[in-house]
């Protein structure tokens, strides 16, 4: 089996900030809170980023625990971060549009010392795709599909 | 209103690769496909990353279109990318755990030339938090909650 994995999703604006998205057989809604002009039909794009990171930490933790036959009973994760909305709202071009910092706070239910848990978490971080894509630069190419191609 | 926005989510391993996650009043499931050892109860962490990026492009597009009173009837987005699973699976430490490249392919339904659509997409990219957090380095801090604090 090739180690190269291809991933793709599709999203389409339904109305205003409400977006319907699909990946394989799964569908979900992306929206903004009512206070932000949406209908709160689903989490925001920013929350989905954190779901991705939190899920990745639990997933890689489970892979490592299985591989090393560690008795890790449960992993729970809280992801939190702050961003300055001045750039995304168009009021400024500084400091940056995205999160300025992100914290991943884990609770690991296992018979391990605090130091062992911290090493386990460093091992998770080193193998976590989402952590890597956030911490290190990742090329993102933006393409407008030509009308001729679509038709 | 302060332009600083705080975002947080929580996720907890349910069983194996199945994870339950929450943000405000919203809940969802993260899982792996059956072929990957999961129960396919929800999208994967990698798919959630792309949902986040696709959703952000539609959302910022809608903000810009409203601010400029542009008649953008619809935006749809396909996000695709590839990663080498050798690092996340623990078989290697190269090339990197995450996506090596990401493409955002958009279809913009509006009375605009191809060039105008491309400029619109560049403007979206410049204000998109997720695009920024992927393309530029973002500090991610990993913390193990101490048992004393949890109890």
CSV table of C-alpha atoms in Angstrom, one decimal:
chain,number,residue,atom,x,y,z
A,1,UNK,CA,0.0,0.0,0.0
A,2,UNK,CA,1.3,3.4,-0.9
A,3,UNK,CA,2.0,5.6,2.1
A,4,UNK,CA,0.7,8.6,0.1
A,5,UNK,CA,-2.8,9.5,1.3
A,6,UNK,CA,-5.1,11.8,-0.7
A,7,UNK,CA,-7.7,13.8,1.1
A,8,UNK,CA,-10.5,16.0,-0.3
A,9,UNK,CA,-13.6,17.7,0.8
A,10,UNK,CA,-16.2,19.9,-0.9
A,11,UNK,CA,-18.1,22.9,0.5
A,12,UNK,CA,-20.9,25.0,-0.9
A,13,UNK,CA,-22.4,28.2,0.3
A,14,UNK,CA,-26.1,27.6,1.1
A,15,UNK,CA,-27.2,31.0,2.2
A,16,UNK,CA,-25.2,33.8,3.7
A,17,UNK,CA,-22.7,32.3,6.1
A,18,UNK,CA,-24.3,28.9,6.1
A,19,UNK,CA,-22.2,26.4,4.2
A,20,UNK,CA,-22.8,22.7,3.5
A,21,UNK,CA,-19.8,20.5,3.2
A,22,UNK,CA,-19.1,16.8,2.3
A,23,UNK,CA,-16.3,14.3,2.6
A,24,UNK,CA,-16.9,10.7,1.4
A,25,UNK,CA,-20.3,9.8,2.9
A,26,UNK,CA,-20.2,12.5,5.6
A,27,UNK,CA,-22.0,15.8,5.5
A,28,UNK,CA,-21.9,18.7,7.9
A,29,UNK,CA,-22.9,22.4,8.3
A,30,UNK,CA,-20.5,25.3,8.8
A,31,UNK,CA,-22.1,28.6,10.0
A,32,UNK,CA,-21.6,31.7,12.2
A,33,UNK,CA,-23.3,32.5,15.5
A,34,UNK,CA,-26.3,34.7,15.3
A,35,UNK,CA,-24.3,37.5,16.8
A,36,UNK,CA,-21.9,37.2,13.9
A,37,UNK,CA,-24.6,37.4,11.3
A,38,UNK,CA,-25.2,33.6,10.9
A,39,UNK,CA,-28.0,31.2,11.9
A,40,UNK,CA,-25.7,29.1,14.2
A,41,UNK,CA,-26.6,25.9,12.3
A,42,UNK,CA,-23.1,24.5,13.0
A,43,UNK,CA,-19.6,25.3,14.2
A,44,UNK,CA,-17.5,28.0,12.6
A,45,UNK,CA,-14.5,27.4,10.4
A,46,UNK,CA,-12.2,28.4,13.3
A,47,UNK,CA,-13.9,25.8,15.5
A,48,UNK,CA,-13.4,23.2,12.8
A,49,UNK,CA,-9.7,23.9,12.8
A,50,UNK,CA,-9.6,23.2,16.5
A,51,UNK,CA,-11.7,20.0,16.1
A,52,UNK,CA,-9.1,18.8,13.6
A,53,UNK,CA,-6.2,19.5,15.9
A,54,UNK,CA,-7.9,18.0,19.0
A,55,UNK,CA,-9.0,14.9,17.0
A,56,UNK,CA,-5.5,14.5,15.6
A,57,UNK,CA,-4.0,14.5,19.1
A,58,UNK,CA,-6.4,11.8,20.3
A,59,UNK,CA,-6.0,9.7,17.1
A,60,UNK,CA,-2.2,9.8,17.1
A,61,UNK,CA,-2.2,9.1,20.8
A,62,UNK,CA,-4.3,6.0,20.2
A,63,UNK,CA,-1.9,4.8,17.4
A,64,UNK,CA,1.1,5.3,19.6
A,65,UNK,CA,-0.5,3.6,22.7
A,66,UNK,CA,-1.5,0.6,20.5
A,67,UNK,CA,1.9,0.3,19.0
A,68,UNK,CA,3.7,0.4,22.3
A,69,UNK,CA,1.1,-1.6,24.1
A,70,UNK,CA,0.6,1.2,26.6
A,71,UNK,CA,-2.5,1.1,28.9
A,72,UNK,CA,-3.8,4.5,28.0
A,73,UNK,CA,-7.5,4.4,29.2
A,74,UNK,CA,-8.5,7.8,27.8
A,75,UNK,CA,-7.2,11.0,26.2
A,76,UNK,CA,-9.2,14.2,26.3
A,77,UNK,CA,-8.2,17.5,24.7
A,78,UNK,CA,-9.1,21.1,25.0
A,79,UNK,CA,-7.8,23.4,22.2
A,80,UNK,CA,-7.9,27.1,22.7
A,81,UNK,CA,-6.5,30.1,21.0
A,82,UNK,CA,-7.0,33.8,20.2
A,83,UNK,CA,-7.0,35.9,17.1
A,84,UNK,CA,-7.4,39.5,16.3
A,85,UNK,CA,-10.4,39.9,14.0
A,86,UNK,CA,-9.1,43.3,12.6
A,87,UNK,CA,-7.5,41.6,9.6
A,88,UNK,CA,-10.3,39.2,8.7
A,89,UNK,CA,-12.9,41.9,9.0
A,90,UNK,CA,-10.8,44.2,6.7
A,91,UNK,CA,-10.1,46.9,9.2
A,92,UNK,CA,-6.3,46.3,9.2
A,93,UNK,CA,-3.6,44.3,7.6
A,94,UNK,CA,-1.8,43.6,10.9
A,95,UNK,CA,-1.0,41.7,13.0
A,96,UNK,CA,-2.1,38.6,11.1
A,97,UNK,CA,-5.5,37.1,10.1
A,98,UNK,CA,-5.1,33.8,11.9
A,99,UNK,CA,-4.6,32.6,15.5
A,100,UNK,CA,-1.6,34.2,17.1
A,101,UNK,CA,-1.2,31.3,19.5
A,102,UNK,CA,-2.8,27.9,20.1
A,103,UNK,CA,-2.8,25.8,23.2
A,104,UNK,CA,-3.5,22.0,23.3
A,105,UNK,CA,-4.4,21.0,26.9
A,106,UNK,CA,-4.6,17.3,27.4
A,107,UNK,CA,-5.8,15.0,30.1
A,108,UNK,CA,-4.3,11.5,29.8
A,109,UNK,CA,-5.9,8.8,31.9
A,110,UNK,CA,-3.0,6.3,32.3
A,111,UNK,CA,-0.7,5.0,35.0
A,112,UNK,CA,2.1,7.3,34.0
A,113,UNK,CA,4.1,10.0,35.8
A,114,UNK,CA,3.7,13.6,34.7
A,115,UNK,CA,7.0,13.3,33.0
A,116,UNK,CA,6.0,10.2,31.1
A,117,UNK,CA,2.8,11.9,30.0
A,118,UNK,CA,4.7,14.9,28.8
A,119,UNK,CA,7.1,12.7,26.7
A,120,UNK,CA,4.0,10.9,25.3
A,121,UNK,CA,2.5,14.2,24.3
A,122,UNK,CA,5.8,15.3,22.6
A,123,UNK,CA,5.8,12.0,20.7
A,124,UNK,CA,2.2,12.7,19.6
A,125,UNK,CA,3.1,16.2,18.5
A,126,UNK,CA,6.0,14.9,16.4
A,127,UNK,CA,3.7,12.6,14.4
A,128,UNK,CA,0.6,14.8,14.3
A,129,UNK,CA,-0.1,16.0,10.7
A,130,UNK,CA,-2.3,19.0,11.9
A,131,UNK,CA,0.3,20.1,14.4
A,132,UNK,CA,2.9,20.0,11.7
A,133,UNK,CA,0.7,21.9,9.2
A,134,UNK,CA,0.1,24.6,11.7
A,135,UNK,CA,3.5,24.9,13.2
A,136,UNK,CA,5.5,24.7,9.9
A,137,UNK,CA,4.8,26.5,6.7
A,138,UNK,CA,2.5,24.7,4.2
A,139,UNK,CA,2.0,25.8,0.6
A,140,UNK,CA,-1.6,26.5,-0.1
A,141,UNK,CA,-2.5,27.1,-3.8
A,142,UNK,CA,-5.7,29.0,-4.7
A,143,UNK,CA,-7.3,28.3,-8.0
A,144,UNK,CA,-10.4,29.7,-9.7
A,145,UNK,CA,-12.1,27.0,-11.7
A,146,UNK,CA,-12.6,28.4,-15.2
A,147,UNK,CA,-16.2,28.6,-16.3
A,148,UNK,CA,-15.3,26.7,-19.5
A,149,UNK,CA,-14.0,23.8,-17.5
A,150,UNK,CA,-17.1,23.7,-15.2
A,151,UNK,CA,-19.6,23.7,-18.0
B,1,UNK,CA,-16.2,45.4,21.1
B,2,UNK,CA,-12.7,44.0,21.4
B,3,UNK,CA,-11.4,42.7,18.1
B,4,UNK,CA,-9.7,39.8,20.0
B,5,UNK,CA,-11.7,36.6,19.5
B,6,UNK,CA,-11.2,33.5,21.8
B,7,UNK,CA,-12.1,30.1,20.4
B,8,UNK,CA,-12.1,26.8,22.2
B,9,UNK,CA,-13.3,23.2,21.6
B,10,UNK,CA,-13.2,20.0,23.6
B,11,UNK,CA,-12.7,16.5,22.4
B,12,UNK,CA,-12.7,13.2,24.2
B,13,UNK,CA,-11.9,9.7,23.1
B,14,UNK,CA,-15.0,7.5,23.1
B,15,UNK,CA,-13.6,4.2,22.0
B,16,UNK,CA,-10.6,3.5,19.8
B,17,UNK,CA,-10.4,6.1,17.1
B,18,UNK,CA,-13.9,7.4,17.8
B,19,UNK,CA,-13.8,10.9,19.4
B,20,UNK,CA,-16.7,13.1,20.5
B,21,UNK,CA,-16.1,16.8,20.3
B,22,UNK,CA,-18.0,20.0,21.4
B,23,UNK,CA,-17.9,23.7,20.7
B,24,UNK,CA,-20.5,25.9,22.4
B,25,UNK,CA,-23.9,24.0,21.7
B,26,UNK,CA,-22.4,22.0,18.8
B,27,UNK,CA,-21.3,18.4,19.0
B,28,UNK,CA,-19.8,16.1,16.4
B,29,UNK,CA,-17.9,12.8,15.9
B,30,UNK,CA,-14.4,12.3,14.6
B,31,UNK,CA,-13.4,8.8,13.5
B,32,UNK,CA,-11.4,6.8,11.0
B,33,UNK,CA,-12.7,4.8,8.1
B,34,UNK,CA,-13.2,1.1,8.7
B,35,UNK,CA,-10.2,0.3,6.5
B,36,UNK,CA,-8.1,2.5,8.9
B,37,UNK,CA,-9.3,0.7,12.0
B,38,UNK,CA,-12.3,2.9,12.9
B,39,UNK,CA,-16.0,2.7,12.7
B,40,UNK,CA,-16.5,5.5,10.1
B,41,UNK,CA,-18.9,7.3,12.5
B,42,UNK,CA,-17.6,10.7,11.2
B,43,UNK,CA,-15.0,12.5,9.2
B,44,UNK,CA,-11.3,12.2,10.0
B,45,UNK,CA,-9.1,14.9,11.7
B,46,UNK,CA,-7.6,15.5,8.2
B,47,UNK,CA,-11.0,16.0,6.6
B,48,UNK,CA,-11.9,18.5,9.4
B,49,UNK,CA,-8.8,20.6,8.6
B,50,UNK,CA,-10.1,20.9,5.0
B,51,UNK,CA,-13.6,21.6,6.1
B,52,UNK,CA,-12.1,24.5,8.1
B,53,UNK,CA,-10.2,25.9,5.2
B,54,UNK,CA,-13.1,25.4,2.7
B,55,UNK,CA,-15.5,27.0,5.2
B,56,UNK,CA,-13.2,29.9,5.8
B,57,UNK,CA,-12.8,30.7,2.1
B,58,UNK,CA,-16.6,30.8,1.7
B,59,UNK,CA,-17.1,32.8,4.8
B,60,UNK,CA,-14.5,35.5,4.1
B,61,UNK,CA,-15.7,35.6,0.5
B,62,UNK,CA,-19.2,36.4,1.8
B,63,UNK,CA,-17.8,39.1,4.1
B,64,UNK,CA,-15.9,40.8,1.3
B,65,UNK,CA,-18.8,40.5,-1.2
B,66,UNK,CA,-21.1,42.2,1.4
B,67,UNK,CA,-18.7,44.9,2.2
B,68,UNK,CA,-18.1,45.7,-1.5
B,69,UNK,CA,-21.7,45.2,-2.4
B,70,UNK,CA,-20.6,42.6,-5.0
B,71,UNK,CA,-23.3,40.4,-6.6
B,72,UNK,CA,-21.6,37.1,-5.8
B,73,UNK,CA,-24.4,34.5,-6.1
B,74,UNK,CA,-22.5,31.5,-4.8
B,75,UNK,CA,-19.0,30.3,-3.8
B,76,UNK,CA,-18.2,26.6,-3.8
B,77,UNK,CA,-14.8,25.2,-2.8
B,78,UNK,CA,-13.0,21.9,-3.2
B,79,UNK,CA,-9.9,21.4,-1.0
B,80,UNK,CA,-7.5,18.6,-1.8
B,81,UNK,CA,-4.1,17.6,-0.6
B,82,UNK,CA,-1.6,14.8,-0.1
B,83,UNK,CA,0.4,13.5,2.8
B,84,UNK,CA,2.9,10.8,3.3
B,85,UNK,CA,1.6,8.6,6.1
B,86,UNK,CA,5.1,7.2,6.9
B,87,UNK,CA,5.7,9.8,9.7
B,88,UNK,CA,2.3,9.7,11.4
B,89,UNK,CA,2.4,5.9,11.4
B,90,UNK,CA,5.8,5.9,13.0
B,91,UNK,CA,7.7,4.2,10.1
B,92,UNK,CA,9.9,7.3,9.4
B,93,UNK,CA,10.6,10.8,10.5
B,94,UNK,CA,10.8,12.2,7.0
B,95,UNK,CA,9.4,14.0,4.9
B,96,UNK,CA,6.9,15.6,7.4
B,97,UNK,CA,3.8,14.3,9.2
B,98,UNK,CA,1.4,16.8,7.6
B,99,UNK,CA,0.2,17.7,4.1
B,100,UNK,CA,3.0,18.5,1.7
B,101,UNK,CA,0.7,20.7,-0.4
B,102,UNK,CA,-2.9,21.9,-0.3
B,103,UNK,CA,-5.0,23.1,-3.2
B,104,UNK,CA,-8.1,25.3,-2.8
B,105,UNK,CA,-10.2,25.1,-6.0
B,106,UNK,CA,-13.1,27.5,-6.1
B,107,UNK,CA,-16.1,28.1,-8.3
B,108,UNK,CA,-17.4,31.6,-8.1
B,109,UNK,CA,-20.8,32.3,-9.5
B,110,UNK,CA,-20.8,36.0,-10.3
B,111,UNK,CA,-20.7,38.3,-13.3
B,112,UNK,CA,-16.9,38.7,-13.1
B,113,UNK,CA,-14.1,38.0,-15.5
B,114,UNK,CA,-11.6,35.3,-14.7
B,115,UNK,CA,-9.1,38.0,-13.7
B,116,UNK,CA,-11.6,39.6,-11.3
B,117,UNK,CA,-12.4,36.3,-9.7
B,118,UNK,CA,-8.7,35.6,-9.2
B,119,UNK,CA,-8.2,39.0,-7.6
B,120,UNK,CA,-11.2,38.3,-5.4
B,121,UNK,CA,-9.7,35.0,-4.3
B,122,UNK,CA,-6.4,36.6,-3.5
B,123,UNK,CA,-8.3,39.1,-1.4
B,124,UNK,CA,-10.0,36.2,0.4
B,125,UNK,CA,-6.7,34.5,1.0
B,126,UNK,CA,-5.1,37.6,2.5
B,127,UNK,CA,-7.9,37.8,5.1
B,128,UNK,CA,-8.5,34.1,5.8
B,129,UNK,CA,-7.3,33.0,9.3
B,130,UNK,CA,-7.0,29.3,8.3
B,131,UNK,CA,-5.0,30.0,5.2
B,132,UNK,CA,-2.7,32.2,7.3
B,133,UNK,CA,-2.3,29.6,10.1
B,134,UNK,CA,-1.4,27.0,7.5
B,135,UNK,CA,0.9,29.0,5.3
B,136,UNK,CA,2.7,30.8,8.1
B,137,UNK,CA,4.2,29.4,11.2
B,138,UNK,CA,1.9,29.3,14.2
B,139,UNK,CA,3.1,28.5,17.7
B,140,UNK,CA,1.3,25.5,19.2
B,141,UNK,CA,1.8,24.8,22.9
B,142,UNK,CA,1.2,21.3,24.2
B,143,UNK,CA,0.3,21.0,27.9
B,144,UNK,CA,-0.4,17.9,30.1
B,145,UNK,CA,-3.0,18.8,32.7
B,146,UNK,CA,-1.7,17.8,36.1
B,147,UNK,CA,-3.8,15.2,37.9
B,148,UNK,CA,-3.9,17.5,41.0
B,149,UNK,CA,-5.5,20.3,39.0
B,150,UNK,CA,-8.1,18.0,37.4
B,151,UNK,CA,-9.3,16.5,40.6
